[in-house]
Amino acid sequence: MGTSLSREGEDLSDSESDYLSEEEEEVHYDAIERQETPQSTSSTSSRKALEEIDTKLKFLKLKYPNSQHALTNRPVKLYLHIGGNTPAAKWVVSDKLTSYNFVKTCKIEGNDDSDQEEDSHGGDSYFWIVIVGSKVRARVSTEMQLKMFGDQRRVDFVNNGVWALKFFTDEEYRKFLTQFQDCLFENVYGLEATEENKIKVYGKEFIGWVKPEIADDTMWEDAEGDTASGKSTPVRVNQDLIEEFEEAANGGVQSLTLGALNNSFLVNDLGVQVYRNYRKGIHGKGICVKFDDRSGTISEQSTPKKAMLMRAETNMMLMSPLKEGKPHSTGIQQLDIETGKIVTGWKFGKDGTEITMRDITNDTKGSQLDPSESTFLGLDDNRLCQWDIRDKKGIVQSIGGESPVLHWSQGHQFSRGTNFQCFASTGDGSIVVGSLDGKIRLYSRTSMRQAKTAFPGLGSPITHVDVTYDGKWVLGTTDTYLVLICTLFTDKDGKTKTGFSGRMGNKIPAPRLLKLTPLDSHLAGVNNKFHGGHFSWVTENGKQERHLVATVGKFSVIWDFQQVKNSAHECYRNQRGLKSCYCYKIVLKDDSIVESRFMHDNYAVSDSPEAPLVVATPMKVSSISLSGKRSQG
């Protein structure tokens, strides 16, 4: 295990070491892919180099005074980060003086170096790319992980390596950002980035999302601390991450299910492994409830991918996908943890017809602790409902024969495709739902028919959602970033409410984004995506979640919740657009991580600001503590 702090935020000084010789200046793509450090050679003095650039700029201004493609209109200095995350990592100058351009094309970048980027304004297949000299061709997208450094007139991004552009004037820097954001909007929504079209996409109520610079951050500031106790969580920038336990998990781990009481569970290809909860993490008990087809304990479907605890954590619902790679299932298995037996299988049905579910969750954040709990929530592409496992006639179902059909307690089947993807519940049973179009909808506990509030998408599908126990904060996961939303608003009577209980009006706070730095995004791997963003876990009124965690590739990424909410946080200085936070800790494992979750607040110890983090890979499970002491140095 290790932690990572990105080095890419260091200033790009124009010292002598920044400059490459004529031989070194051409950095090839094979070196970029390997993140190698080129051999150093003799360099020119910084004074002489700057004089040469000034001379070139003056000459070009005279020669091309009016051309929009002229180098003088778009001059930049291009840097490349080499050495990856090794001690030899550094920035080198890839091009002392080059230019950039935004071009609309239908060609796939990188196919060849010929003149393939002709301007065009027709057809949905056309999109904007950014070209920097002869070395960078990238589709304008969130995958570039563009990061701004306003005080340095610099942007960093990913494109077959980690690059930095440094601009010579503030005007040039601002112009680039405006063009980038306009091109990104058009690539995402297929509409020109006019104010009218932005309002059309986001809605008039979300003016803060259209113009983040004028967004009302009052609600963020009012809710920064633990409002119930009057205390705020201390920000410890240098918290240590201490690995307490690591042990083998018998392989094939599919999901991690943490309990708030005595036990937690890993579902793998063999069955359900039982772990004991401790103050410093979880330890295997050597118990595995095996899936045995001969006894009818598991369906003919594939290995369960979803596990949900119920009835004071004595029962577990297991849901298996019908097809590999697809989450939809036609039923669930009910496992009695105390006996280690599947007591029955249930089918999902409505009006006499078998239906599918893509996800299930508890009625509330803490209802798995209720010994009498008999209902739970279900979600499909266009269904949101509650299921009841109590049989109307009180008959105990026996194993064998056809599975009984679950009782549809309440819910709604939407006539048009809502493309629901994921959902979560609050402490009082309100529901947040994330969709393929990026929208996040809030439903009250009394109605699943119509959302009280619907936040517009930012262009990326929501693959996972979580919500705080009090319902004031929602965390949405996309492939390339997390979006944190404040649901608080003031109604016409001056009362503060959440968007679960009423429509939020026209002063909706702008969201904040949690992102990896371009370097860490590159190190995480091209095909690795964020998944499973979670708040830390509390089930008591008056307690505030303290951290957020998400997984990407071999990284578990941890943010301090209080720091993210702080409007004065240094990450937000000199940013344009939605505020993005890059301050986090990374837990690095040897294998891709299946899931990362904080244990229940019951297991927080006095010298730690948080309950332990549990990280599961296909072969191992680890428990990590956050030290409450500042690291030295």
XYZ file of C-alpha atoms in Angstrom:
633
model
C 0.000 0.000 0.000
C 1.150 3.521 -0.649
C -0.008 7.091 -0.821
C 0.510 9.556 -3.620
C 0.812 13.303 -3.845
C 1.008 14.636 -7.384
C 4.155 16.491 -8.388
C 2.589 18.078 -11.430
C 1.392 21.129 -9.507
C 4.934 22.418 -9.200
C 5.675 25.713 -10.898
C 7.018 25.536 -14.408
C 9.979 27.853 -14.045
C 12.037 29.026 -16.976
C 15.292 27.924 -15.407
C 18.160 26.546 -17.376
C 17.113 22.951 -16.670
C 13.775 23.543 -18.389
C 15.318 23.791 -21.820
C 16.204 20.905 -24.045
C 18.903 20.781 -26.645
C 17.993 20.530 -30.306
C 18.449 16.749 -30.116
C 16.407 16.382 -26.939
C 13.536 18.660 -27.838
C 11.768 16.067 -30.006
C 10.241 13.678 -27.450
C 8.777 10.586 -29.101
C 5.499 8.897 -28.195
C 7.122 5.593 -27.226
C 8.955 7.455 -24.471
C 5.692 9.097 -23.431
C 3.920 5.754 -23.077
C 6.743 4.396 -20.899
C 7.073 7.704 -19.023
C 10.822 7.533 -19.491
C 13.292 10.271 -18.686
C 15.349 11.299 -21.752
C 19.105 11.584 -21.398
C 20.046 15.095 -20.398
C 22.358 17.086 -22.628
C 23.774 20.573 -22.631
C 21.173 23.391 -22.584
C 20.890 27.043 -23.509
C 20.836 29.733 -20.853
C 17.403 30.953 -19.822
C 18.173 34.569 -20.681
C 19.245 33.707 -24.205
C 16.224 31.456 -24.745
C 13.773 34.110 -23.588
C 15.377 36.656 -25.890
C 14.987 34.239 -28.800
C 11.279 33.771 -28.021
C 10.718 37.526 -27.770
C 12.419 38.012 -31.120
C 10.269 35.328 -32.738
C 7.065 36.785 -31.309
C 7.885 40.297 -32.506
C 8.699 38.990 -35.973
C 5.520 36.943 -36.195
C 3.308 39.824 -35.048
C 4.587 41.884 -37.966
C 4.219 39.095 -40.473
C 0.748 37.817 -39.498
C -1.201 40.681 -37.976
C -4.719 39.534 -38.922
C -4.706 35.757 -39.395
C -6.703 33.794 -36.782
C -4.446 30.796 -37.390
C -1.300 32.788 -36.812
C 1.084 31.598 -34.151
C 0.981 35.026 -32.543
C -2.717 34.628 -31.744
C -2.218 31.249 -30.071
C 1.385 31.001 -28.863
C 2.118 28.532 -26.071
C 4.977 26.703 -24.475
C 4.467 22.917 -24.300
C 5.782 20.777 -21.437
C 5.771 17.010 -20.975
C 5.806 15.176 -17.652
C 8.222 12.237 -17.656
C 9.273 9.658 -15.118
C 5.755 8.811 -13.938
C 5.592 8.606 -10.137
C 9.275 7.772 -9.676
C 11.861 9.951 -7.912
C 13.147 10.920 -11.381
C 9.773 12.435 -12.346
C 9.984 15.953 -13.747
C 8.650 18.358 -16.342
C 10.644 18.921 -19.523
C 10.054 21.376 -22.319
C 8.681 19.561 -25.334
C 8.338 22.699 -27.484
C 9.701 26.132 -26.530
C 7.303 27.938 -28.834
C 4.349 26.377 -30.594
C 0.662 27.114 -31.131
C -2.695 25.521 -30.442
C -5.916 25.399 -32.397
C -9.457 24.111 -31.885
C -10.751 22.321 -34.959
C -14.070 20.669 -35.784
C -13.547 17.330 -37.465
C -15.114 13.947 -38.064
C -11.769 12.156 -38.164
C -10.451 10.010 -35.355
C -7.430 11.765 -33.963
C -4.108 10.066 -34.439
C -5.048 8.093 -37.578
C -2.323 9.757 -39.562
C -0.424 13.002 -39.690
C -1.917 14.238 -42.921
C -4.159 17.258 -43.169
C -7.268 15.515 -41.844
C -8.858 18.199 -39.703
C -10.898 20.247 -42.151
C -13.475 22.564 -40.638
C -17.065 21.505 -40.967
C -20.312 22.587 -39.395
C -22.669 19.832 -40.398
C -23.617 16.428 -39.072
C -23.736 14.920 -35.617
C -20.523 12.972 -36.262
C -18.410 16.127 -36.130
C -16.700 17.097 -32.914
C -14.087 19.506 -31.619
C -10.480 18.542 -31.076
C -7.567 20.571 -29.780
C -4.249 20.455 -31.616
C -0.976 21.652 -30.134
C 1.816 21.830 -32.693
C 2.589 18.397 -34.109
C 2.525 16.550 -30.784
C -0.982 16.773 -29.350
C -4.291 15.872 -30.965
C -7.065 15.313 -28.460
C -10.827 15.220 -28.565
C -12.144 17.919 -26.226
C -13.680 15.908 -23.386
C -13.595 15.296 -19.656
C -11.203 12.420 -20.382
C -8.502 15.050 -20.932
C -8.768 15.832 -17.185
C -7.906 19.469 -17.832
C -6.614 21.202 -14.711
C -6.185 24.982 -14.407
C -3.385 26.930 -12.718
C -4.576 30.515 -13.043
C -1.680 32.015 -11.104
C 0.763 30.335 -13.517
C -1.258 30.900 -16.737
C -1.071 27.163 -17.239
C -3.250 24.127 -17.933
C -2.332 20.454 -17.529
C -4.074 17.594 -19.336
C -3.829 13.951 -20.419
C -3.360 12.750 -23.999
C -1.084 9.732 -24.394
C 0.931 11.257 -21.593
C 0.704 14.229 -19.268
C 1.187 17.661 -20.820
C 1.207 21.276 -19.700
C 0.544 24.403 -21.727
C 1.949 27.677 -20.466
C 0.579 30.892 -21.916
C 2.464 34.147 -22.271
C -0.349 36.485 -21.206
C -3.459 36.310 -19.024
C -5.565 37.146 -22.059
C -4.232 34.137 -23.978
C -4.858 31.881 -20.979
C -8.465 33.058 -20.564
C -9.107 32.780 -24.286
C -7.972 29.151 -24.312
C -10.198 28.234 -21.367
C -13.234 29.904 -22.925
C -12.713 28.047 -26.193
C -12.102 24.756 -24.424
C -15.261 25.010 -22.332
C -17.359 26.063 -25.332
C -16.048 23.157 -27.412
C -16.646 20.756 -24.527
C -20.263 21.916 -24.209
C -20.857 21.438 -27.944
C -19.198 17.994 -27.973
C -21.376 16.861 -25.070
C -24.749 18.327 -26.004
C -24.485 18.867 -29.777
C -25.440 22.532 -29.359
C -23.434 25.687 -29.819
C -22.287 27.065 -26.466
C -24.568 30.114 -26.371
C -26.131 31.316 -23.142
C -29.551 30.490 -24.594
C -28.520 26.888 -25.283
C -26.941 26.499 -21.846
C -30.169 27.601 -20.195
C -32.028 25.236 -22.525
C -29.850 22.340 -21.310
C -29.671 23.176 -17.599
C -32.869 25.145 -17.018
C -33.426 28.644 -15.658
C -33.354 27.413 -12.055
C -29.775 26.268 -12.494
C -28.206 29.585 -13.473
C -25.362 28.785 -11.067
C -24.535 25.716 -13.164
C -24.561 27.842 -16.345
C -22.452 30.615 -14.776
C -20.584 29.152 -11.781
C -18.767 32.451 -11.255
C -22.031 34.048 -10.093
C -23.349 30.992 -8.232
C -24.680 31.492 -4.726
C -22.374 29.558 -2.376
C -24.257 30.603 0.743
C -25.659 27.146 1.378
C -22.207 25.567 1.085
C -20.837 28.005 3.612
C -23.780 27.587 5.996
C -23.441 23.808 5.925
C -19.655 23.499 6.129
C -19.631 22.424 9.758
C -21.611 19.847 11.678
C -24.656 22.055 12.105
C -26.343 19.754 14.555
C -23.534 19.727 17.092
C -22.109 23.139 16.292
C -18.695 21.605 15.690
C -16.800 21.384 12.457
C -14.566 18.523 11.444
C -10.902 19.544 11.681
C -9.061 19.492 8.380
C -5.911 17.412 8.573
C -4.117 17.763 5.284
C -1.304 15.422 6.301
C -3.271 12.525 7.760
C -1.374 9.250 7.565
C -2.914 6.119 6.095
C -1.914 3.054 8.107
C -2.576 -0.444 6.805
C -3.762 -2.485 9.786
C -4.662 -5.854 8.244
C -4.381 -7.571 4.874
C -5.392 -11.138 4.172
C -6.264 -13.445 1.314
C -9.903 -13.533 0.222
C -9.987 -16.890 -1.636
C -10.167 -15.144 -4.997
C -12.926 -13.997 -7.299
C -14.283 -11.285 -4.994
C -17.393 -9.700 -6.535
C -18.669 -7.368 -3.819
C -18.029 -6.042 -0.313
C -20.865 -5.716 2.208
C -20.045 -4.046 5.519
C -22.109 -4.561 8.635
C -22.611 -2.029 11.406
C -22.804 -4.762 14.063
C -20.478 -7.765 14.415
C -19.806 -9.010 10.900
C -18.986 -7.948 7.341
C -19.029 -10.042 4.173
C -17.273 -10.661 0.879
C -19.129 -12.361 -1.959
C -16.828 -14.361 -4.234
C -17.117 -17.206 -6.745
C -17.379 -19.808 -3.961
C -19.897 -18.154 -1.671
C -20.148 -15.580 1.115
C -17.075 -15.177 3.330
C -17.717 -13.920 6.858
C -15.436 -11.346 8.537
C -15.412 -10.044 12.079
C -15.606 -6.274 12.634
C -12.928 -4.709 14.831
C -11.901 -1.186 15.737
C -9.010 -1.317 13.265
C -10.749 -3.153 10.439
C -12.108 -6.571 9.546
C -10.605 -10.056 10.085
C -11.670 -13.301 8.422
C -13.526 -15.780 10.674
C -12.707 -18.753 8.459
C -16.398 -19.186 7.658
C -17.693 -19.405 4.088
C -21.317 -20.025 3.142
C -20.795 -21.916 -0.106
C -23.010 -21.779 -3.147
C -24.152 -25.354 -3.730
C -26.428 -25.952 -6.722
C -27.356 -29.452 -5.503
C -29.044 -28.128 -2.373
C -30.846 -25.417 -4.258
C -29.090 -22.705 -2.319
C -28.349 -20.578 -5.350
C -30.107 -20.087 -8.639
C -28.963 -21.265 -12.021
C -27.824 -17.712 -12.701
C -24.289 -16.420 -12.365
C -22.398 -15.507 -9.174
C -24.214 -12.809 -7.162
C -22.900 -9.305 -7.770
C -25.103 -7.526 -5.233
C -25.533 -8.317 -1.537
C -27.781 -6.425 0.908
C -28.122 -6.996 4.658
C -31.546 -7.054 6.344
C -33.245 -7.880 9.660
C -30.573 -6.702 12.100
C -27.950 -8.105 9.722
C -29.109 -11.691 10.238
C -30.301 -12.057 6.638
C -28.733 -11.180 3.312
C -30.381 -10.671 -0.064
C -28.237 -11.842 -2.985
C -28.952 -10.704 -6.543
C -27.404 -12.387 -9.567
C -27.321 -10.898 -13.075
C -29.067 -12.770 -15.872
C -26.149 -12.140 -18.230
C -22.489 -11.507 -17.563
C -21.753 -7.798 -17.775
C -25.429 -6.860 -17.385
C -26.815 -5.949 -13.945
C -30.454 -6.902 -14.529
C -31.888 -9.792 -12.524
C -35.300 -11.494 -12.345
C -35.061 -12.355 -8.658
C -33.095 -12.629 -5.419
C -31.986 -15.276 -2.934
C -32.577 -14.819 0.808
C -29.665 -16.106 2.903
C -30.030 -16.750 6.634
C -26.572 -15.832 7.911
C -26.988 -17.579 11.253
C -27.745 -20.991 9.681
C -25.736 -20.466 6.502
C -28.694 -21.551 4.372
C -30.644 -19.975 1.537
C -34.146 -19.946 3.009
C -35.959 -19.033 -0.185
C -35.678 -17.538 -3.634
C -37.908 -14.683 -4.776
C -38.990 -13.574 -8.225
C -39.696 -9.979 -9.202
C -43.208 -9.677 -10.609
C -45.854 -7.044 -11.301
C -49.436 -7.594 -12.437
C -48.737 -11.255 -13.106
C -45.696 -10.542 -15.265
C -42.076 -11.331 -14.435
C -39.919 -8.206 -14.458
C -36.294 -7.385 -13.809
C -34.398 -5.173 -11.378
C -30.936 -3.700 -11.912
C -30.335 -2.686 -8.277
C -31.709 -3.073 -4.752
C -31.078 -1.123 -1.550
C -32.421 -0.775 1.985
C -35.416 1.460 2.703
C -33.238 3.803 4.765
C -29.539 4.292 5.577
C -29.912 2.367 8.808
C -32.827 0.002 8.211
C -30.577 -3.057 7.891
C -30.269 -2.755 11.702
C -34.038 -3.149 12.169
C -34.846 -6.775 13.190
C -38.387 -6.500 11.779
C -37.432 -5.056 8.384
C -39.347 -6.795 5.607
C -39.305 -4.280 2.758
C -36.584 -2.931 0.502
C -36.264 -0.734 -2.572
C -35.799 -1.823 -6.172
C -34.670 -0.004 -9.306
C -34.804 -0.854 -12.990
C -34.279 1.242 -16.119
C -37.702 2.831 -15.804
C -38.988 1.513 -12.460
C -38.637 2.696 -8.889
C -40.455 0.563 -6.335
C -40.589 -1.030 -2.911
C -40.725 -4.809 -2.405
C -42.259 -6.648 0.549
C -41.009 -10.160 1.417
C -43.872 -10.871 3.835
C -46.327 -13.382 2.431
C -49.927 -12.173 2.681
C -51.118 -15.474 4.150
C -48.243 -15.774 6.582
C -47.053 -19.055 5.037
C -43.346 -19.829 5.389
C -42.020 -20.505 1.898
C -40.182 -23.764 1.409
C -37.234 -24.297 -0.916
C -37.970 -26.155 -4.117
C -40.442 -25.725 -6.930
C -41.086 -22.308 -8.374
C -39.844 -19.266 -6.484
C -42.564 -17.187 -4.836
C -43.234 -13.773 -6.317
C -42.338 -10.724 -4.266
C -45.171 -8.417 -3.320
C -44.954 -5.040 -5.108
C -45.612 -2.745 -2.145
C -45.516 0.615 -3.877
C -43.742 2.313 -6.723
C -44.028 3.653 -10.234
C -43.266 2.405 -13.712
C -42.426 5.362 -15.915
C -43.920 5.355 -19.395
C -40.867 6.874 -21.040
C -37.308 5.655 -20.634
C -35.702 7.373 -17.673
C -32.577 5.217 -17.976
C -32.143 4.869 -14.229
C -28.726 3.468 -13.331
C -28.304 3.596 -9.544
C -29.933 4.802 -6.339
C -29.509 5.280 -2.577
C -31.642 6.175 0.437
C -31.304 8.722 3.241
C -31.838 8.242 6.955
C -35.558 9.058 6.653
C -36.190 6.996 3.512
C -35.927 9.681 0.818
C -34.413 8.377 -2.417
C -31.798 9.728 -4.825
C -31.592 8.228 -8.336
C -28.838 8.640 -10.931
C -29.469 8.265 -14.677
C -27.671 7.502 -17.910
C -28.174 11.094 -19.098
C -26.380 12.394 -16.010
C -29.504 13.640 -14.240
C -29.855 13.133 -10.494
C -33.422 13.005 -9.168
C -34.616 13.400 -5.577
C -37.774 11.599 -4.416
C -39.493 12.095 -1.074
C -40.219 9.082 1.126
C -43.941 9.518 0.454
C -43.952 9.450 -3.360
C -42.033 7.589 -6.046
C -44.151 8.962 -8.867
C -42.599 12.383 -9.352
C -39.220 13.755 -8.338
C -39.266 16.765 -6.046
C -36.021 18.002 -7.612
C -34.160 16.959 -10.775
C -30.580 18.159 -11.173
C -29.408 18.422 -14.786
C -26.627 16.209 -16.090
C -23.140 17.534 -16.741
C -22.692 15.330 -19.782
C -21.538 12.067 -18.185
C -23.708 9.120 -17.091
C -24.120 8.657 -13.329
C -22.893 5.150 -12.520
C -23.280 5.288 -8.729
C -24.899 7.597 -6.161
C -24.680 8.026 -2.428
C -26.301 10.485 -0.034
C -25.590 11.644 3.499
C -27.775 10.385 6.332
C -29.416 13.830 6.690
C -30.028 14.139 2.928
C -28.134 17.449 2.625
C -25.440 16.165 0.275
C -25.497 13.877 -2.754
C -22.443 12.281 -4.358
C -22.670 11.120 -7.973
C -19.984 9.006 -9.638
C -19.099 9.293 -13.327
C -16.270 7.654 -15.248
C -13.942 10.652 -14.963
C -15.040 12.660 -11.912
C -17.358 12.758 -8.898
C -20.034 15.431 -8.562
C -20.985 16.687 -5.096
C -24.370 18.420 -4.823
C -25.789 20.458 -1.943
C -29.547 19.860 -1.679
C -30.270 22.695 0.792
C -32.482 25.645 -0.090
C -34.546 28.314 1.665
C -38.289 28.202 1.018
C -40.627 31.176 0.742
C -41.181 31.168 4.501
C -37.450 31.417 5.180
C -37.096 27.808 6.308
C -34.105 25.706 5.255
C -35.115 22.438 3.590
C -33.632 19.812 1.299
C -34.586 19.153 -2.311
C -36.160 15.860 -1.213
C -39.004 17.704 0.487
C -39.737 20.499 -1.953
C -38.789 22.221 -5.196
C -35.601 24.168 -4.773
C -36.506 27.370 -6.618
C -34.064 29.459 -8.614
C -31.086 29.782 -6.262
C -29.753 26.252 -6.467
C -26.080 26.035 -5.412
C -23.636 24.997 -8.118
C -22.114 21.525 -7.625
C -18.452 20.816 -6.972
C -16.373 18.265 -8.794
C -13.849 15.865 -7.304
C -11.154 14.922 -9.786
C -7.811 13.228 -10.145
C -4.890 15.360 -11.222
C -3.855 14.687 -14.826
C -0.763 12.803 -13.633
C -2.700 10.508 -11.296
C -5.366 9.991 -13.946
C -2.657 8.910 -16.394
C -1.061 6.606 -13.828
C -4.456 5.057 -13.041
C -4.640 3.782 -16.640
C -6.517 4.696 -19.803
C -9.322 2.152 -19.358
C -9.813 2.630 -15.628
C -12.882 4.564 -14.544
C -14.188 5.907 -11.261
C -16.728 3.671 -9.574
C -18.469 3.344 -6.224
C -18.192 6.842 -4.745
C -19.302 6.739 -1.081
C -19.600 8.963 1.941
C -18.348 7.579 5.229
C -21.124 5.765 7.102
C -23.264 7.190 9.921
C -26.776 6.164 10.979
C -27.528 8.682 13.675
C -29.038 12.158 13.557
C -26.554 14.870 14.468
C -23.495 13.025 13.161
C -21.793 14.267 10.015
C -19.960 12.178 7.438
C -16.281 13.171 7.379
C -14.779 11.649 4.233
C -15.570 10.519 0.711
C -13.973 7.596 -1.089
C -14.057 6.303 -4.656
C -12.164 3.683 -6.627
C -10.330 3.901 -9.943
C -8.107 1.071 -11.138
C -5.654 0.191 -8.346
C -6.391 3.436 -6.477
C -8.719 4.118 -3.567
C -9.052 7.904 -3.482
C -10.029 9.673 -0.243
C -11.228 13.276 0.089
C -11.774 15.227 3.306
C -15.464 16.195 3.174
C -15.048 19.372 5.204
C -12.207 20.515 2.971
C -14.249 19.964 -0.190
C -17.119 22.050 1.212
C -14.854 24.927 2.241
C -15.351 27.720 -0.309
C -11.978 29.226 0.642
C -10.098 25.999 -0.077
C -6.942 26.680 -2.080
C -7.963 24.289 -4.876
C -10.737 26.689 -5.865
C -8.543 29.745 -6.333
C -8.130 31.032 -9.884
C -10.505 28.399 -11.288
C -13.045 29.008 -14.016
C -16.252 27.029 -14.312
C -17.411 24.584 -11.657
C -15.085 24.344 -8.659
C -12.908 21.216 -8.763
C -11.067 19.712 -5.783
C -7.772 17.856 -6.305
C -6.716 17.410 -2.659
C -6.901 13.746 -1.726
C -5.009 10.735 -0.431
C -4.463 7.588 -2.490
C -4.328 3.990 -1.288
C -2.458 1.999 -3.943
C -2.957 -1.768 -4.256
C -1.267 -4.396 -6.427
C -4.484 -5.344 -8.207
C -7.583 -3.561 -9.474
C -9.864 -2.686 -6.581
C -13.394 -4.129 -6.489
C -14.699 -1.766 -3.828
C -13.608 0.659 -1.100
C -15.899 1.472 1.834
C -15.580 3.082 5.240
C -16.788 0.985 8.155
C -19.682 2.209 10.281
C -18.984 5.117 12.603
C -19.344 2.667 15.503
C -15.812 1.510 14.686
C -14.102 4.899 14.774
C -11.494 5.082 17.541
C -10.563 8.084 19.670
C -7.227 8.816 17.958
C -8.649 8.637 14.421
C -10.924 11.078 12.586
C -12.712 8.227 10.803
C -13.705 4.572 11.028
C -11.325 2.248 9.124
C -11.420 1.989 5.342
C -11.875 -1.510 3.916
C -10.443 -2.155 0.447
C -11.277 -5.340 -1.457
C -9.432 -6.619 -4.528
C -10.302 -9.905 -6.287
C -7.707 -11.732 -4.160
C -7.297 -9.753 -0.916
C -9.050 -7.557 1.616
C -7.272 -4.780 3.522
C -8.190 -2.536 6.442
C -6.683 0.951 6.600
C -6.846 3.513 9.402
C -6.635 7.279 9.067
C -4.311 8.581 11.724
C -5.538 11.581 13.686
C -1.998 12.876 14.068
C -0.218 15.120 11.614
C 2.626 13.462 9.808
C 6.067 14.836 10.451
C 7.631 16.435 7.419
